[in-house]
Structures are given as structure tokens and as C-alpha cells.
PDB file of C-alpha atoms in Angstrom:
ATOM      1  CA  MET Z   8     -23.516 -15.983  55.835  1.00 71.00           C
ATOM      2  CA  THR Z   9     -26.444 -14.176  54.431  1.00 82.00           C
ATOM      3  CA  VAL Z  10     -26.750 -11.884  51.643  1.00 79.00           C
ATOM      4  CA  LYS Z  11     -26.784  -8.956  53.684  1.00 81.00           C
ATOM      5  CA  ASP Z  12     -23.401 -10.023  55.417  1.00 83.00           C
ATOM      6  CA  TYR Z  13     -22.013 -10.099  51.805  1.00 75.00           C
ATOM      7  CA  ILE Z  14     -23.119  -6.834  51.040  1.00 78.00           C
ATOM      8  CA  ASP Z  15     -21.671  -5.339  54.040  1.00 81.00           C
ATOM      9  CA  LYS Z  16     -18.382  -6.807  53.463  1.00 77.00           C
ATOM     10  CA  PHE Z  17     -18.475  -5.533  50.050  1.00 70.00           C
ATOM     11  CA  LYS Z  18     -19.383  -1.859  51.235  1.00 76.00           C
ATOM     12  CA  GLU Z  19     -16.409  -2.145  53.680  1.00 76.00           C
ATOM     13  CA  PHE Z  20     -14.060  -3.045  50.768  1.00 69.00           C
ATOM     14  CA  LEU Z  21     -15.537   0.109  48.827  1.00 69.00           C
ATOM     15  CA  GLN Z  22     -14.501   2.309  51.284  1.00 73.00           C
ATOM     16  CA  LYS Z  23     -11.034   1.180  51.873  1.00 72.00           C
ATOM     17  CA  PRO Z  24      -8.435   3.565  50.100  1.00 72.00           C
ATOM     18  CA  ILE Z  25      -6.902   0.545  48.073  1.00 71.00           C
ATOM     19  CA  PHE Z  26     -10.158   0.031  45.931  1.00 65.00           C
ATOM     20  CA  PRO Z  27      -9.438   2.870  43.573  1.00 69.00           C
ATOM     21  CA  LYS Z  28      -5.911   1.647  42.982  1.00 69.00           C
ATOM     22  CA  VAL Z  29      -7.108  -1.859  42.319  1.00 72.00           C
ATOM     23  CA  LEU Z  30      -9.757  -0.591  39.898  1.00 72.00           C
ATOM     24  CA  ILE Z  31      -7.338   1.511  38.098  1.00 71.00           C
ATOM     25  CA  SER Z  32      -4.709  -1.393  37.922  1.00 73.00           C
ATOM     26  CA  LEU Z  33      -7.295  -3.772  36.407  1.00 79.00           C
ATOM     27  CA  GLY Z  34      -8.450  -1.221  33.698  1.00 78.00           C
ATOM     28  CA  ILE Z  35      -4.905  -0.616  32.811  1.00 76.00           C
ATOM     29  CA  ALA Z  36      -4.082  -4.429  32.549  1.00 80.00           C
ATOM     30  CA  LEU Z  37      -7.181  -5.048  30.439  1.00 81.00           C
ATOM     31  CA  MET Z  38      -6.134  -1.985  28.021  1.00 79.00           C
ATOM     32  CA  LEU Z  39      -2.548  -3.664  27.617  1.00 76.00           C
ATOM     33  CA  ILE Z  40      -4.139  -6.960  27.027  1.00 81.00           C
ATOM     34  CA  ILE Z  41      -6.337  -5.619  24.308  1.00 79.00           C
ATOM     35  CA  LEU Z  42      -3.320  -3.633  22.750  1.00 76.00           C
ATOM     36  CA  LEU Z  43      -1.176  -6.475  22.592  1.00 77.00           C
ATOM     37  CA  SER Z  44      -3.755  -8.963  21.261  1.00 71.00           C
ATOM     38  CA  ASP Z  45      -3.791  -6.577  18.245  1.00 62.00           C
ATOM     39  CA  PHE Z  46      -0.167  -6.824  17.451  1.00 60.00           C
ATOM     40  CA  SER Z  47       0.130 -10.665  17.773  1.00 55.00           C
ATOM     41  CA  GLY Z  48      -1.320 -13.848  16.198  1.00 53.00           C
ATOM     42  CA  ASP Z  49      -1.019 -15.261  12.720  1.00 50.00           C
ATOM     43  CA  ASP Z  50      -4.193 -13.511  11.309  1.00 50.00           C
ATOM     44  CA  GLY Z  51      -2.334  -9.956  11.512  1.00 47.00           C
ATOM     45  CA  LYS Z  52       0.477 -11.611   9.184  1.00 47.00           C
ATOM     46  CA  GLU Z  53      -1.932 -12.992   6.695  1.00 48.00           C
ATOM     47  CA  GLN Z  54      -3.718  -9.864   6.734  1.00 44.00           C
ATOM     48  CA  SER Z  55      -0.703  -7.717   6.151  1.00 48.00           C
ATOM     49  CA  GLN Z  56       0.451  -9.870   3.203  1.00 46.00           C
ATOM     50  CA  SER Z  57      -2.807  -9.885   1.397  1.00 46.00           C
ATOM     51  CA  ASP Z  58      -2.740  -6.000   1.893  1.00 46.00           C
ATOM     52  CA  VAL Z  59       0.683  -5.674   0.147  1.00 44.00           C
ATOM     53  CA  ASN Z  60      -0.622  -7.990  -2.594  1.00 45.00           C
ATOM     54  CA  ALA Z  61      -3.723  -5.639  -3.033  1.00 46.00           C
ATOM     55  CA  ASP Z  62      -1.256  -2.829  -3.257  1.00 47.00           C
ATOM     56  CA  PHE Z  63      -0.023  -3.852  -6.661  1.00 51.00           C
ATOM     57  CA  LEU Z  64      -1.602  -2.366  -9.638  1.00 58.00           C
ATOM     58  CA  THR Z  65      -2.826  -3.727 -12.714  1.00 76.00           C
ATOM     59  CA  ALA Z  66      -1.500  -2.615 -16.010  1.00 77.00           C
ATOM     60  CA  ASP Z  67      -4.671  -0.643 -16.847  1.00 83.00           C
ATOM     61  CA  THR Z  68      -4.911   1.070 -13.240  1.00 85.00           C
ATOM     62  CA  TYR Z  69      -1.120   1.676 -13.511  1.00 84.00           C
ATOM     63  CA  THR Z  70      -1.907   3.578 -17.075  1.00 87.00           C
ATOM     64  CA  ARG Z  71      -5.052   5.396 -15.830  1.00 90.00           C
ATOM     65  CA  GLN Z  72      -3.161   6.722 -12.695  1.00 90.00           C
ATOM     66  CA  THR Z  73      -0.207   7.743 -14.522  1.00 90.00           C
ATOM     67  CA  GLU Z  74      -2.204   9.584 -17.001  1.00 92.00           C
ATOM     68  CA  GLU Z  75      -4.162  11.257 -14.482  1.00 93.00           C
ATOM     69  CA  LYS Z  76      -0.999  12.466 -12.667  1.00 92.00           C
ATOM     70  CA  LEU Z  77       0.591  13.532 -15.838  1.00 93.00           C
ATOM     71  CA  ASN Z  78      -2.653  15.621 -16.576  1.00 92.00           C
ATOM     72  CA  SER Z  79      -2.553  17.204 -13.484  1.00 92.00           C
ATOM     73  CA  ILE Z  80       1.279  18.096 -13.695  1.00 92.00           C
ATOM     74  CA  LEU Z  81       1.112  19.429 -16.938  1.00 93.00           C
ATOM     75  CA  ALA Z  82      -1.886  21.869 -16.449  1.00 90.00           C
ATOM     76  CA  GLU Z  83       0.349  23.544 -13.847  1.00 91.00           C
ATOM     77  CA  ILE Z  84       2.897  24.376 -16.441  1.00 92.00           C
ATOM     78  CA  GLU Z  85       2.492  27.864 -17.485  1.00 93.00           C
ATOM     79  CA  GLY Z  86       1.238  28.058 -21.006  1.00 92.00           C
ATOM     80  CA  VAL Z  87       0.070  24.295 -21.315  1.00 92.00           C
ATOM     81  CA  GLY Z  88      -3.480  24.877 -20.838  1.00 92.00           C
ATOM     82  CA  LYS Z  89      -5.994  22.078 -20.795  1.00 93.00           C
ATOM     83  CA  THR Z  90      -4.474  18.679 -21.355  1.00 93.00           C
ATOM     84  CA  LYS Z  91      -5.259  15.182 -22.574  1.00 94.00           C
ATOM     85  CA  VAL Z  92      -2.785  12.323 -21.896  1.00 94.00           C
ATOM     86  CA  LEU Z  93      -2.774   8.803 -23.522  1.00 93.00           C
ATOM     87  CA  ILE Z  94      -0.184   6.393 -22.493  1.00 91.00           C
ATOM     88  CA  SER Z  95       0.377   3.033 -24.117  1.00 89.00           C
ATOM     89  CA  VAL Z  96       2.333   0.446 -22.689  1.00 87.00           C
ATOM     90  CA  SER Z  97       4.207  -2.555 -24.283  1.00 84.00           C
ATOM     91  CA  SER Z  98       3.841  -5.071 -21.570  1.00 77.00           C
ATOM     92  CA  THR Z  99       2.003  -5.829 -18.483  1.00 75.00           C
ATOM     93  CA  GLU Z 100       2.996  -5.761 -14.793  1.00 75.00           C
ATOM     94  CA  GLU Z 101       5.905  -8.411 -13.890  1.00 75.00           C
ATOM     95  CA  TYR Z 102       5.777 -10.132 -10.749  1.00 77.00           C
ATOM     96  CA  ILE Z 103       8.774 -11.280  -8.923  1.00 80.00           C
ATOM     97  CA  TYR Z 104       8.420 -13.923  -6.315  1.00 80.00           C
ATOM     98  CA  ALA Z 105      10.171 -14.471  -3.322  1.00 81.00           C
ATOM     99  CA  GLU Z 106      12.420 -17.386  -3.351  1.00 81.00           C
ATOM    100  CA  GLU Z 107      14.076 -19.409  -0.608  1.00 79.00           C
ATOM    101  CA  TYR Z 108      17.639 -21.250  -1.628  1.00 77.00           C
ATOM    102  CA  ARG Z 109      18.647 -24.356   0.001  1.00 78.00           C
ATOM    103  CA  HIS Z 110      22.433 -25.282  -0.545  1.00 76.00           C
ATOM    104  CA  GLY Z 111      23.320 -28.817  -0.956  1.00 72.00           C
ATOM    105  CA  SER Z 112      26.729 -30.500  -1.119  1.00 72.00           C
ATOM    106  CA  SER Z 113      26.550 -30.502  -4.882  1.00 74.00           C
ATOM    107  CA  GLN Z 114      23.755 -28.122  -6.143  1.00 76.00           C
ATOM    108  CA  THR Z 115      21.641 -25.424  -4.993  1.00 75.00           C
ATOM    109  CA  GLU Z 116      18.045 -25.580  -4.838  1.00 75.00           C
ATOM    110  CA  ASN Z 117      15.554 -22.758  -5.103  1.00 77.00           C
ATOM    111  CA  SER Z 118      11.711 -22.699  -4.558  1.00 76.00           C
ATOM    112  CA  ILE Z 119       9.170 -20.070  -4.315  1.00 76.00           C
ATOM    113  CA  VAL Z 120       7.891 -19.020  -0.921  1.00 76.00           C
ATOM    114  CA  ILE Z 121       4.383 -20.143  -0.264  1.00 77.00           C
ATOM    115  CA  ILE Z 122       2.152 -18.698   2.187  1.00 78.00           C
ATOM    116  CA  ASP Z 123      -0.618 -20.670   3.826  1.00 76.00           C
ATOM    117  CA  LYS Z 124      -3.786 -18.873   4.354  1.00 74.00           C
ATOM    118  CA  GLY Z 125      -5.929 -21.653   5.378  1.00 75.00           C
ATOM    119  CA  SER Z 126      -7.897 -23.171   2.764  1.00 77.00           C
ATOM    120  CA  GLU Z 127      -5.766 -21.410  -0.055  1.00 79.00           C
ATOM    121  CA  LYS Z 128      -2.122 -20.997  -0.613  1.00 78.00           C
ATOM    122  CA  ASP Z 129      -0.427 -17.885  -2.404  1.00 79.00           C
ATOM    123  CA  ALA Z 130       3.149 -17.127  -3.703  1.00 78.00           C
ATOM    124  CA  LEU Z 131       4.967 -14.457  -1.718  1.00 76.00           C
ATOM    125  CA  ILE Z 132       5.319 -11.396  -4.170  1.00 77.00           C
ATOM    126  CA  LYS Z 133       8.578  -9.787  -3.452  1.00 78.00           C
ATOM    127  CA  LYS Z 134       8.229  -7.066  -6.240  1.00 81.00           C
ATOM    128  CA  VAL Z 135       5.925  -6.047  -9.023  1.00 75.00           C
ATOM    129  CA  ASN Z 136       7.488  -4.157 -11.964  1.00 76.00           C
ATOM    130  CA  ASN Z 137       5.270  -1.651 -13.428  1.00 79.00           C
ATOM    131  CA  PRO Z 138       4.661  -2.055 -17.325  1.00 82.00           C
ATOM    132  CA  ASP Z 139       7.086  -0.445 -19.906  1.00 85.00           C
ATOM    133  CA  ILE Z 140       5.584   2.668 -21.304  1.00 88.00           C
ATOM    134  CA  SER Z 141       6.044   2.679 -25.179  1.00 89.00           C
ATOM    135  CA  GLY Z 142       4.649   6.018 -25.941  1.00 93.00           C
ATOM    136  CA  ILE Z 143       2.811   8.802 -24.799  1.00 94.00           C
ATOM    137  CA  VAL Z 144       0.650  11.513 -26.688  1.00 94.00           C
ATOM    138  CA  ILE Z 145      -0.207  14.431 -25.145  1.00 94.00           C
ATOM    139  CA  VAL Z 146      -2.725  17.156 -26.573  1.00 95.00           C
ATOM    140  CA  CYS Z 147      -2.724  20.387 -24.774  1.00 93.00           C
ATOM    141  CA  GLU Z 148      -3.963  23.855 -25.523  1.00 93.00           C
ATOM    142  CA  GLY Z 149      -0.103  25.397 -25.946  1.00 90.00           C
ATOM    143  CA  GLY Z 150       0.897  22.457 -28.027  1.00 91.00           C
ATOM    144  CA  ASP Z 151       1.451  24.774 -31.006  1.00 93.00           C
ATOM    145  CA  ASP Z 152       4.047  26.992 -29.106  1.00 93.00           C
ATOM    146  CA  PRO Z 153       7.800  25.331 -29.347  1.00 93.00           C
ATOM    147  CA  LYS Z 154       8.719  26.605 -26.125  1.00 94.00           C
ATOM    148  CA  ILE Z 155       5.712  25.226 -24.519  1.00 93.00           C
ATOM    149  CA  CYS Z 156       6.427  21.918 -26.219  1.00 93.00           C
ATOM    150  CA  GLU Z 157       9.970  21.724 -25.181  1.00 94.00           C
ATOM    151  CA  LYS Z 158       8.542  22.222 -21.462  1.00 93.00           C
ATOM    152  CA  VAL Z 159       6.078  19.469 -21.816  1.00 94.00           C
ATOM    153  CA  TYR Z 160       8.955  17.130 -23.229  1.00 94.00           C
ATOM    154  CA  LYS Z 161      11.425  17.595 -20.647  1.00 94.00           C
ATOM    155  CA  ALA Z 162       8.782  17.356 -17.905  1.00 93.00           C
ATOM    156  CA  VAL Z 163       7.218  14.108 -19.057  1.00 94.00           C
ATOM    157  CA  SER Z 164      10.677  12.611 -19.845  1.00 93.00           C
ATOM    158  CA  THR Z 165      11.936  13.453 -16.356  1.00 93.00           C
ATOM    159  CA  ALA Z 166       8.539  12.361 -14.486  1.00 91.00           C
ATOM    160  CA  LEU Z 167       8.547   8.842 -16.164  1.00 91.00           C
ATOM    161  CA  ASN Z 168      12.208   8.408 -17.182  1.00 91.00           C
ATOM    162  CA  ILE Z 169      11.626   7.749 -20.904  1.00 91.00           C
ATOM    163  CA  PRO Z 170      13.310   9.236 -24.077  1.00 94.00           C
ATOM    164  CA  THR Z 171      11.730  12.040 -25.719  1.00 93.00           C
ATOM    165  CA  ASN Z 172      11.312  10.227 -28.828  1.00 94.00           C
ATOM    166  CA  ARG Z 173       8.566   8.070 -27.140  1.00 93.00           C
ATOM    167  CA  ILE Z 174       6.618  11.361 -26.475  1.00 94.00           C
ATOM    168  CA  TYR Z 175       4.248  13.529 -29.140  1.00 94.00           C
ATOM    169  CA  VAL Z 176       3.009  16.991 -28.028  1.00 94.00           C
ATOM    170  CA  ALA Z 177      -0.016  18.279 -30.287  1.00 94.00           C
ATOM    171  CA  GLU Z 178      -2.272  21.340 -30.136  1.00 94.00           C
ATOM    172  CA  MET Z 179      -5.829  20.871 -28.994  1.00 91.00           C
ATOM    173  CA  LYS Z 180      -8.376  21.894 -31.226  1.00 86.00           C
TER     174      LYS Z 180
END
């Protein structure tokens, strides 16, 4: 067979009505393979665990973000005006690691779950407790009005679930 014969056979194949169906079927099959390859494999599990670990905040980041949120919330309360918030914490974040338990005949053993990431190993973090807030100072334009101060005390106490004796509100100069 010559090259011309192959070309003629290929042209005949293209003219048959089954060709578009085969082409569409191959395209759908390739798309499914690509989609399924994204959802499988160990790389996805390792990446998702590192994403979870990356989401945990340091004490400084937690404090800074909480101060920013309080500033924006307090500024929305009528009469408060401009605000500055300072949060002090008495501890750092606490990491709770996932444990596995093995029950023996006479005792129970527990060990921390380790994730193998190729050349490095990390403990699986189950939960991170945020730092304990020991006090909050709020300086605001409406800090001289007792009604405004009461609103600020209630808002901060409710938002952060801390007692009002850990909150101090003062007037901004």
C-alpha cells in the first residue's frame, strides 16, 4: 500500500457518519480522565493537610485580625466614632494533635498520628486553640459618654466571650 492509499482510506473514514460520534466520545473520555486525575492520588491528600496546617494562626496574627475586626465593628455603632483597639493575650496558641489509640489486653497505648510527606514528617493537627485574651483597651471618640461606653462593653464582651472587667474604654483625644 502506498501513502496515497492510506490517505484515501482516511478520507473515506472521515466521510462516514460514525466519525463525529467517535471524536466526541474520545473528547469526553479525555475530559473525564483529566477530572478524575485531579481527585485521586496521594499528592492531593498531602496538599490538603498542609493547607489545613497553614490555616492556623499565630498569636500575633490572631491578635492583629481580632483588633481589626473589633475596630470595624465598633466604628459601626452609633456614637462610637473613630476607634483604636489593643488586645493583650496571656498565652500563645495551643496545638492539639490527633492521636491513635491501641487497646491491648492489659493497657491502652496512644500515640500521635504522623503524616509522611516524603522527606519530612509532620504531626497531624486536630485542633488549635486560640490564645487567651487577658485584656482589651478601646480608645474611641465617644468614650466619654456612659451610654456609648456601655454599648462598647456589651459589644466586645459578646463578640469575644470575655467578661467586662477585662475591657477598658477611654475617650480619644
